[in-house]
Coordinates of C-alpha atoms in Angstrom, one line a residue:
X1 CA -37.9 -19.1 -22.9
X2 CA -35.4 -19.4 -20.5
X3 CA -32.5 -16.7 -20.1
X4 CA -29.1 -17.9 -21.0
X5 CA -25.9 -16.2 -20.9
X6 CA -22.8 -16.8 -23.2
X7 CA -19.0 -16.0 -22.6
X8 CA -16.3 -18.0 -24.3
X9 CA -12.4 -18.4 -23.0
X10 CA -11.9 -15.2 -25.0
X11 CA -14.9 -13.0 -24.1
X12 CA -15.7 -12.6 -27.6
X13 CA -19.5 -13.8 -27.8
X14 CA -20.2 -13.2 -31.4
X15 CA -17.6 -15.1 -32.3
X16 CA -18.1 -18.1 -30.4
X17 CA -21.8 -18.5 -31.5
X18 CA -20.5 -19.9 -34.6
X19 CA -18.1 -21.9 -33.3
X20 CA -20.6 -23.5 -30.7
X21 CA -20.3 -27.2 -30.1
X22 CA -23.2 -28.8 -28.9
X23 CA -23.4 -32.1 -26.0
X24 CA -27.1 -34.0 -27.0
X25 CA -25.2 -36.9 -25.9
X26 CA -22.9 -37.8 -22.9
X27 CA -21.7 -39.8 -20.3
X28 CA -20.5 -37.4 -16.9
X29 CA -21.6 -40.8 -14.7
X30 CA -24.5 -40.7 -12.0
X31 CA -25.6 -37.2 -10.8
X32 CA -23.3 -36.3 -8.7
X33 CA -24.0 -32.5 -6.4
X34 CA -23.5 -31.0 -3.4
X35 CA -24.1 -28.5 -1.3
X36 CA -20.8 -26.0 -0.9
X37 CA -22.9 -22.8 1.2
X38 CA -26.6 -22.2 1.2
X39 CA -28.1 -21.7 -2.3
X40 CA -24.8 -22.7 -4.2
X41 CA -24.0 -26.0 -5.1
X42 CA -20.9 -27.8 -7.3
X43 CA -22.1 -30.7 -9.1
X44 CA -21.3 -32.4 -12.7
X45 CA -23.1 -32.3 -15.8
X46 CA -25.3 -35.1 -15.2
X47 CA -26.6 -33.0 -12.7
X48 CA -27.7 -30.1 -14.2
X49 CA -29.3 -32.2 -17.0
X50 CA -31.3 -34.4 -15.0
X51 CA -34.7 -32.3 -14.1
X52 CA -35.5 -34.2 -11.3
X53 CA -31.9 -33.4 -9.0
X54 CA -32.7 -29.6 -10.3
X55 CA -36.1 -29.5 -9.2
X56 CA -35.5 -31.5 -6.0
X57 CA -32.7 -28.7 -5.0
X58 CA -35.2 -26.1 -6.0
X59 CA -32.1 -24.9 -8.6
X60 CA -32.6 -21.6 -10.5
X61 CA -29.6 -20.8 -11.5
X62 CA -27.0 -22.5 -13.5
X63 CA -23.4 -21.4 -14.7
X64 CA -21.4 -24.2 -17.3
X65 CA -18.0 -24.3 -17.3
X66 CA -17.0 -26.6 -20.0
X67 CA -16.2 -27.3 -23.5
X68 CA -19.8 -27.2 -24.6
X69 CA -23.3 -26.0 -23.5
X70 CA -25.5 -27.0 -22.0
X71 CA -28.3 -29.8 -24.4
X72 CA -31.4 -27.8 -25.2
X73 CA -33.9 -29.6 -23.4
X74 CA -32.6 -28.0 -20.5
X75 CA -31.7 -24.6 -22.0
X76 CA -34.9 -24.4 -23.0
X77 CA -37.3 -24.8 -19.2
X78 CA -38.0 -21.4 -18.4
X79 CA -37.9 -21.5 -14.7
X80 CA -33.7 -22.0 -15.4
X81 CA -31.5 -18.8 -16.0
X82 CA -28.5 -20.3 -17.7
X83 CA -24.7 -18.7 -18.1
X84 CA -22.1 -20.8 -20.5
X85 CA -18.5 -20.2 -19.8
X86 CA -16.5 -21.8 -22.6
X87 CA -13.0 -23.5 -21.1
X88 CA -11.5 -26.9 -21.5
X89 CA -9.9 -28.2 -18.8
X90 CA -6.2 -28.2 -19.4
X91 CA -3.5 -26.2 -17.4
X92 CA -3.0 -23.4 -20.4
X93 CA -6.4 -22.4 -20.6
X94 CA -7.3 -18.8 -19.0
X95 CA -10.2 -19.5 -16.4
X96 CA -8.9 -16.7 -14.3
X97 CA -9.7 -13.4 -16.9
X98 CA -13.2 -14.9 -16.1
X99 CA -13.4 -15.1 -12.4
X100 CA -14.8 -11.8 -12.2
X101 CA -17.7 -13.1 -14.3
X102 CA -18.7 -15.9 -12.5
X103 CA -18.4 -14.7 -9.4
X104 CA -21.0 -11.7 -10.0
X105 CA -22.9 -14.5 -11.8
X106 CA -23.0 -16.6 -8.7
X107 CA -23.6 -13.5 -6.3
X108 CA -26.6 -12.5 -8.3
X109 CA -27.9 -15.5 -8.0
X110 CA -28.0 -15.9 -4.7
X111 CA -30.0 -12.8 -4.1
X112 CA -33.4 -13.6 -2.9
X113 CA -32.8 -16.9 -2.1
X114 CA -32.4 -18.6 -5.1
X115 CA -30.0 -21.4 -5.7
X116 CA -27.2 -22.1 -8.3
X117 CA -25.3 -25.2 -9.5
X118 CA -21.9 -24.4 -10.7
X119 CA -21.2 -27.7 -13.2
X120 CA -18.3 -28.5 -15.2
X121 CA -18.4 -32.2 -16.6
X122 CA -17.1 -34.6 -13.6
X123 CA -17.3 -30.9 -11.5
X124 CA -13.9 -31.6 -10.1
X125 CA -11.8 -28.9 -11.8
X126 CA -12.9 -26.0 -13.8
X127 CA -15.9 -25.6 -11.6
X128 CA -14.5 -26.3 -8.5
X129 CA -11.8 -23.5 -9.4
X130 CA -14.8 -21.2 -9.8
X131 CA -16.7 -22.0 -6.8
X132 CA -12.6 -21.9 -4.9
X133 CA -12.5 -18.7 -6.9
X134 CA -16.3 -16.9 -5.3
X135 CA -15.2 -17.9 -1.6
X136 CA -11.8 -16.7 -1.4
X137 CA -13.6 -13.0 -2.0
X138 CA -16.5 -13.8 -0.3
X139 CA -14.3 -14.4 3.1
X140 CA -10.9 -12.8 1.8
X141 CA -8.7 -15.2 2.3
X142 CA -6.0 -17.6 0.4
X143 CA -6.4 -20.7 -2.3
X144 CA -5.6 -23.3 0.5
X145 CA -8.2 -22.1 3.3
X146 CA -10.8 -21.7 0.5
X147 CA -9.6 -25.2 -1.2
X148 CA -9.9 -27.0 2.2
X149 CA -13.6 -25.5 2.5
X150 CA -14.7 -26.7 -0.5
X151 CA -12.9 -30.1 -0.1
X152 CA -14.9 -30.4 2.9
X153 CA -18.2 -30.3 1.1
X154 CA -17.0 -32.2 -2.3
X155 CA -14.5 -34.3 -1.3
X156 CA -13.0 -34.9 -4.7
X157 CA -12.4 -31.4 -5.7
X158 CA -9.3 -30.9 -7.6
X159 CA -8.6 -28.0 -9.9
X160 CA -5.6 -28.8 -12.5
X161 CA -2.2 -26.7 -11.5
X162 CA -2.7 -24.4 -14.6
X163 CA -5.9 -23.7 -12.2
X164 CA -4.1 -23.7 -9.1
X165 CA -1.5 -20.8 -9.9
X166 CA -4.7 -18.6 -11.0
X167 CA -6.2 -18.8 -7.8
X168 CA -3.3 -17.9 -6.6
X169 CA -2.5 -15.3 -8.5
X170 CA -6.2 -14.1 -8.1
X171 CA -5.5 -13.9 -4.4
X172 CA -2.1 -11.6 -5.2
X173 CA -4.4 -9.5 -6.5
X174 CA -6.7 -9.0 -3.6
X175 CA -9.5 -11.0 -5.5
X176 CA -10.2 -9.2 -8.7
X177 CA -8.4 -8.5 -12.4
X178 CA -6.0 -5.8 -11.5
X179 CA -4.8 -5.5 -15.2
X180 CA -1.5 -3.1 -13.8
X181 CA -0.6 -6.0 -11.9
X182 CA 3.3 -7.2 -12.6
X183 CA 2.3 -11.2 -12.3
X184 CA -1.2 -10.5 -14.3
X185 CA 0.3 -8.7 -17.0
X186 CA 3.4 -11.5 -17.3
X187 CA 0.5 -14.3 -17.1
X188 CA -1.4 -13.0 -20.2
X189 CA 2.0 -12.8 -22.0
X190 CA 2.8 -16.4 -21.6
X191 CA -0.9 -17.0 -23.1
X192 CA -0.2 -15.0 -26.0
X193 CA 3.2 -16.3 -26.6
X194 CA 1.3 -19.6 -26.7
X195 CA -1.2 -18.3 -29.8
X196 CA 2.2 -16.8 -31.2
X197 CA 3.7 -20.5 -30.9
X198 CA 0.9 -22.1 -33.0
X199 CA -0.3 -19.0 -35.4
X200 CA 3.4 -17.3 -35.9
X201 CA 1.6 -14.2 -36.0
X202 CA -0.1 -12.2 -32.7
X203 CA -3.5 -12.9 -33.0
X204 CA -6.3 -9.9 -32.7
X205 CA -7.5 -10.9 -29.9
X206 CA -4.0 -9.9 -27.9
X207 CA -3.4 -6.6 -29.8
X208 CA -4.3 -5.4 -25.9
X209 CA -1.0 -6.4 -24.8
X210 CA 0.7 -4.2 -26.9
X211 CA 0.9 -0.8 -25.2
X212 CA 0.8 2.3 -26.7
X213 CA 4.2 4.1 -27.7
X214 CA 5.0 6.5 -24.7
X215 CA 7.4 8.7 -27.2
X216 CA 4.5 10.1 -28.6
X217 CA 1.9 13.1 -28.0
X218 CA 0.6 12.5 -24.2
X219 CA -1.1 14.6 -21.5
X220 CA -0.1 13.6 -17.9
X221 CA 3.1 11.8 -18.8
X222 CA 4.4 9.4 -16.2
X223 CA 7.5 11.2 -14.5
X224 CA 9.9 8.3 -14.6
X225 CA 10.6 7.4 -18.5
X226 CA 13.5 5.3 -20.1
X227 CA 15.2 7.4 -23.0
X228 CA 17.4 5.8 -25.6
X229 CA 21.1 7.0 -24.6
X230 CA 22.0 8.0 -28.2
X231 CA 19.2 10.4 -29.1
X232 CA 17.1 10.7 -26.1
X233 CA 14.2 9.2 -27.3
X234 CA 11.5 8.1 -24.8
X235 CA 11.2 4.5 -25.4
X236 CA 9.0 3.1 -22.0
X237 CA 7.7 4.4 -19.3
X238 CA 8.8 2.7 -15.9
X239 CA 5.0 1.6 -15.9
X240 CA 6.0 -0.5 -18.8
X241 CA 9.0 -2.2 -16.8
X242 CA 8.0 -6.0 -15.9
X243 CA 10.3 -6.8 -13.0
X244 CA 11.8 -10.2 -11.6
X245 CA 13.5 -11.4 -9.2
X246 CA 17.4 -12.8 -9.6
X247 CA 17.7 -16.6 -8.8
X248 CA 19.8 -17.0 -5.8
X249 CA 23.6 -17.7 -6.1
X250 CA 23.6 -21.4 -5.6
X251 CA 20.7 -22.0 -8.1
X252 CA 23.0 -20.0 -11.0
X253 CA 25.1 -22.0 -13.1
X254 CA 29.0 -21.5 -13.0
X255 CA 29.8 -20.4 -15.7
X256 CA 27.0 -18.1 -18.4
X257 CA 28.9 -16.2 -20.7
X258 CA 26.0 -14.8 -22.6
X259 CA 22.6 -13.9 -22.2
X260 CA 22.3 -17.8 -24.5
X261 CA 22.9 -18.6 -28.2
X262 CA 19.4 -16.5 -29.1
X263 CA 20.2 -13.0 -27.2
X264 CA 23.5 -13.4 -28.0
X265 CA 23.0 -13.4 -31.9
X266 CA 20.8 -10.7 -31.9
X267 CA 23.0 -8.3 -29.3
X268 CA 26.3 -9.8 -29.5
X269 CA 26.1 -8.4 -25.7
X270 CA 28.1 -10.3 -23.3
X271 CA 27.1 -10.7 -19.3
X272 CA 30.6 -9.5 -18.7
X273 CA 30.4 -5.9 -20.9
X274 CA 26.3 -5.9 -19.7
X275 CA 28.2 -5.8 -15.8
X276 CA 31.1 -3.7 -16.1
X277 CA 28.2 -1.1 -18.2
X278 CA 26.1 -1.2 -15.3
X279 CA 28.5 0.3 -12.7
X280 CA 28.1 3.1 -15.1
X281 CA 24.7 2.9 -15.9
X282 CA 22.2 5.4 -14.6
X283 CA 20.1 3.2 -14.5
X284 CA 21.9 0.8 -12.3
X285 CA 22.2 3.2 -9.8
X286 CA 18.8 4.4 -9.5
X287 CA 17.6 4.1 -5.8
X288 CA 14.3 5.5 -6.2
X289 CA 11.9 4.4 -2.7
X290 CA 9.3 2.6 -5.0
X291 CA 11.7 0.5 -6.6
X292 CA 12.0 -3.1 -4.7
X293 CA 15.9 -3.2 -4.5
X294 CA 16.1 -7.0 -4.7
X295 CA 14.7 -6.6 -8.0
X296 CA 17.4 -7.7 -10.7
X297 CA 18.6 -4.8 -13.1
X298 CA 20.9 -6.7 -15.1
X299 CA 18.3 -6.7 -18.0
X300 CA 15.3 -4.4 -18.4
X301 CA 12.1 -6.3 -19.3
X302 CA 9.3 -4.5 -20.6
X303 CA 5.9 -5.2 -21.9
X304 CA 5.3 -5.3 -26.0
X305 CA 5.5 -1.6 -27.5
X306 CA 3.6 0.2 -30.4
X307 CA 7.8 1.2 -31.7
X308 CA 8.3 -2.3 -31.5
X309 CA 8.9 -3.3 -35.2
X310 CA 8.3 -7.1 -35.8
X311 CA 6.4 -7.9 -32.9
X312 CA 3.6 -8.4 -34.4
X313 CA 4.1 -10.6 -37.3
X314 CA 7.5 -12.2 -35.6
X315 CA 8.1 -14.9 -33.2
X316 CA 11.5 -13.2 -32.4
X317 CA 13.5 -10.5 -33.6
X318 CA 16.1 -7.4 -32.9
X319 CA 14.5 -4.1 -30.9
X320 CA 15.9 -0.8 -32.5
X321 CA 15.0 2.6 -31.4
X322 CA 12.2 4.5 -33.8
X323 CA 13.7 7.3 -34.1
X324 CA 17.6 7.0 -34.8
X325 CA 17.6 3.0 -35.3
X326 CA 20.2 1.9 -32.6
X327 CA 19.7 -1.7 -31.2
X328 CA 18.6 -0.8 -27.6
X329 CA 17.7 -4.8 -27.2
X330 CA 15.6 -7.7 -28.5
X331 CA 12.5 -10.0 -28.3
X332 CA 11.3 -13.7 -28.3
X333 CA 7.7 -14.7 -27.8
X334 CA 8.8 -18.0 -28.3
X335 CA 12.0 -18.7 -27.1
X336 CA 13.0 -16.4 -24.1
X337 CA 15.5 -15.3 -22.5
X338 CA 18.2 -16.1 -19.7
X339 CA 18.9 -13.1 -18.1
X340 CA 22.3 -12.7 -16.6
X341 CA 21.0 -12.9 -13.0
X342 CA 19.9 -17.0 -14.3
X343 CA 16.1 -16.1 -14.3
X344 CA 14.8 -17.6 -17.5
X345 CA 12.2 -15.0 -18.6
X346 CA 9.4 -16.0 -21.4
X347 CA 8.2 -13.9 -23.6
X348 CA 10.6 -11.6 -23.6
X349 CA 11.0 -8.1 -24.1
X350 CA 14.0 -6.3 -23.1
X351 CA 16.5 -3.3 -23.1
X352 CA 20.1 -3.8 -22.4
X353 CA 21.0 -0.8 -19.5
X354 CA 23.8 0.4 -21.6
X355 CA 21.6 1.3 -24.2
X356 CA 18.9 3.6 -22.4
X357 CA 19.1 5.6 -19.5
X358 CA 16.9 7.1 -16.6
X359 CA 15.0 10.2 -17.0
X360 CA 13.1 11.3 -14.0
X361 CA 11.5 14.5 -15.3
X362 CA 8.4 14.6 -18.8
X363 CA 6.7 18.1 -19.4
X364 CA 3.3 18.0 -19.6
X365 CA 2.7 17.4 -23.3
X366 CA 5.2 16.8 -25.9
X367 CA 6.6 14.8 -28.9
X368 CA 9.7 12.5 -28.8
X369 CA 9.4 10.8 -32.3

C-alpha cells in the first residue's frame, strides 16, 4: 500500500479525516508539468493522476496542495509516497504556517534521486507558492528572484496576493516560522480575527494566541514589564508589545479627534489628553537601545492576555486590570483600531500610556495577582 501523508490548513489531522472530501471526478485540463530543478517538478492535478506522465518522469513523490486528495486509484500504487496539504486557494487561507512542512517534504524527497511533483489543481498558485516557498531557502534569497526562477520553468505561475505577502513575510523571517516574530505573530491574529468574525467566539484552535498572564508565578521573568499605574500590577511583558509604525504626516487626516467612534466609547480617551499624558508618561520617554525609535508610542498594542476578560467569547470589549479593575484599555477582534499616529491596527489589543508605566527591574520569582 502506498504511504500517504495528511496535514490540513489547521494541522489538526484527526480532525480533518472526517471532514475529508474526496475528487473521483474532475476536470484540471490536459496534463500539464514541468521540470522547476532536477527531481522536482510543478504540474496540475491532471498530472499526478494520469499514470503514464508519472511513470514517464520516473515520479516518486507527490505532495497535494488543494481542496481535496488525491482519487484513490492513485493513492493506492505502491511505488507513490503521497503527502495531502489541505488549502483552498483564496488570499485568507494560511499556506505559510505550512511551508516548513512541505519544504522538508520536498527535500526528503529528493534524497537519493528520486523525483517529486508538487500539484495543486491548474498548479498555478497554491503549488507554485510552495515550490516559490522551497527555493527561496534552498538559495536564500527574496520572493521576486525565486518567483522569476520558477516563472522561467512554468511560465504561468501565479500565486494569489494573500500568497504573495506570505512569501514575503517568510523571507522576513529568514525562511522558517519564527513564531516571536512581530509580522508573524500580527499575521495569525488577522486569521483569528477572521474565525472570530464568522464564529463570534475564538475558536480552540487559536487558544495559542492567547499568552499566558505575566503577573503570575514565573521563573526567569523578562526584565522589561508594563505595570498598571494604580496598583502596580504587571500586566505585559515588553515581549508581549506588537509594535507599528506611525503613517507619515501627509498620509494623516487633518483633523482625528479620537482614537474613532469604537475606542472612543469604550475609553472616552481623547488623542489630545492621550498627547499631553505622554510628555509625562514613562513610558513615552523610554529610550532603551533595543527599542526602534521610529516606532509609534502613542498607543501600546499587545498580543491577547490570559487577564484579558472577554476575549474569548467577545468580538470587542473594555480591558480592566485583574487585580484592582481600572480600565488600562480595550480590544476589537473585529473592528480595530485607529491609533492616534493614523495607523489603522486590526485586531486590536491595546493599553493607553497613561494607564501603565515602565518597569525595568522583575525578581526572580514572584506573584503580582
Amino acid at each position: 500500500m502506498a504511504q500517504q501523508e495528511h496535514c490540513d490548513s489547521r494541522q489538526n489531522p484527526k480532525k480533518a479525516t472526517t471532514s475529508h472530501l474526496s475528487r473521483e471526478d474532475f476536470d484540471g485540463g490536459p496534463v500539464s508539468i514541468d521540470q522547476i530543478e532536477k527531481g522536482l517538478y510543478l504540474g496540475n492535478v491532471t498530472a499526478a493522476t494520469d499514470k503514464g506522465s508519472l511513470q514517464a518522469h520516473d515520479i516518486t513523490h507527490i505532495l497535494t496542495v488543494d481542496s481535496c486528495p488525491l482519487p484513490s486509484h492513485v493513492l493506492q500504487i505502491s511505488t507513490l509516497t503521497n503527502k495531502y496539504i489541505q488549502v483552498s486557494d483564496v488570499a485568507k487561507e494560511d499556506l505559510l504556517s505550512h511551508f516548513d512542512d512541505c519544504i522538508e517534504f520536498i527535500e526528503n524527497s529528493l534524497l537519493n534521486n528520486k523525483r517529486v511533483l508538487v500539484h495543486c489543481y491548474f498548479g498555478v498558485s497554491r503549488s507554485a507558492a510552495v515550490v516559490i516557498a522551497y527555493i527561496m531557502r534552498k538559495y536564500k534569497i527574496s520572493f521576486s528572484p525565486a518567483f522569476e526562477r520558477v516563472k522561467s520553468k512554468r511560465r504561468f505561475v501565479g500565486p494569489n496576493p494573500g500568497f504573495v505577502q506570505q512569501l514575503r513575510l517568510f523571507y522576513k523571517m529568514k525562511w522558517t516560522i519564527d513564531i516571536h516574530h512581530e509580522q508573524y505573530k500580527t499575521y495569525r491574529l488577522r486569521l483569528a480575527a477572521d474565525k472570530v468574525r464568522k464564529a463570534k467566539i475564538l475558536p480552540q484552535s487559536c487558544m495559542d494566541l492567547v499568552k499566558q498572564d505575566p503577573g503570575l508565578i514565573q521563573t526567569n521573568p523578562e526584565p522589561i514589564v508594563y505595570r498598571c499605574k494604580k496598583c502596580r500590577r504587571i500586566v505585559a511583558s515588553k515581549s508581549n508589545v506588537i509594535t507599528h509604525k506611525p503613517v507619515s504626516p501627509n498620509q494623516r487626516p487633518r483633523e482625528c479627534a479620537k482614537l474613532d467612534a469604537y475606542a472612543d466609547e469604550h475609553t472616552g480617551v481623547m488623542i489630545d489628553e492621550i498627547s499631553d499624558k505622554l510628555k509625562e508618561n514613562s513610558l513615552s520617554s523610554d529610550r532603551s537601545s533595543d527599542v526602534e525609535m521610529d516606532y509609534c508610542k502613542d498607543v501600546y498594542f499587545i498580543e491577547p492576555l490570559a487577564w484579558m476578560d472577554g476575549i474569548l467569547r467577545q468580538t470587542n470589549g473594555k480591558l480592566h486590570c485583574p487585580k484592582c479593575q481600572s480600565k488600562l484599555g480595550s480590544f476589537s477582534w473585529t473592528m480595530g483600531i485607529n491609533c492616534p499616529c493614523g495607523t489603522q491596527v486590526s485586531p486590536a489589543f491595546y493599553l493607553v500610556p497613561s494607564k501603565v508605566e515602565l518597569s525595568r527591574s522583575v525578581q526572580n520569582v514572584q506573584i503580582t495577582v
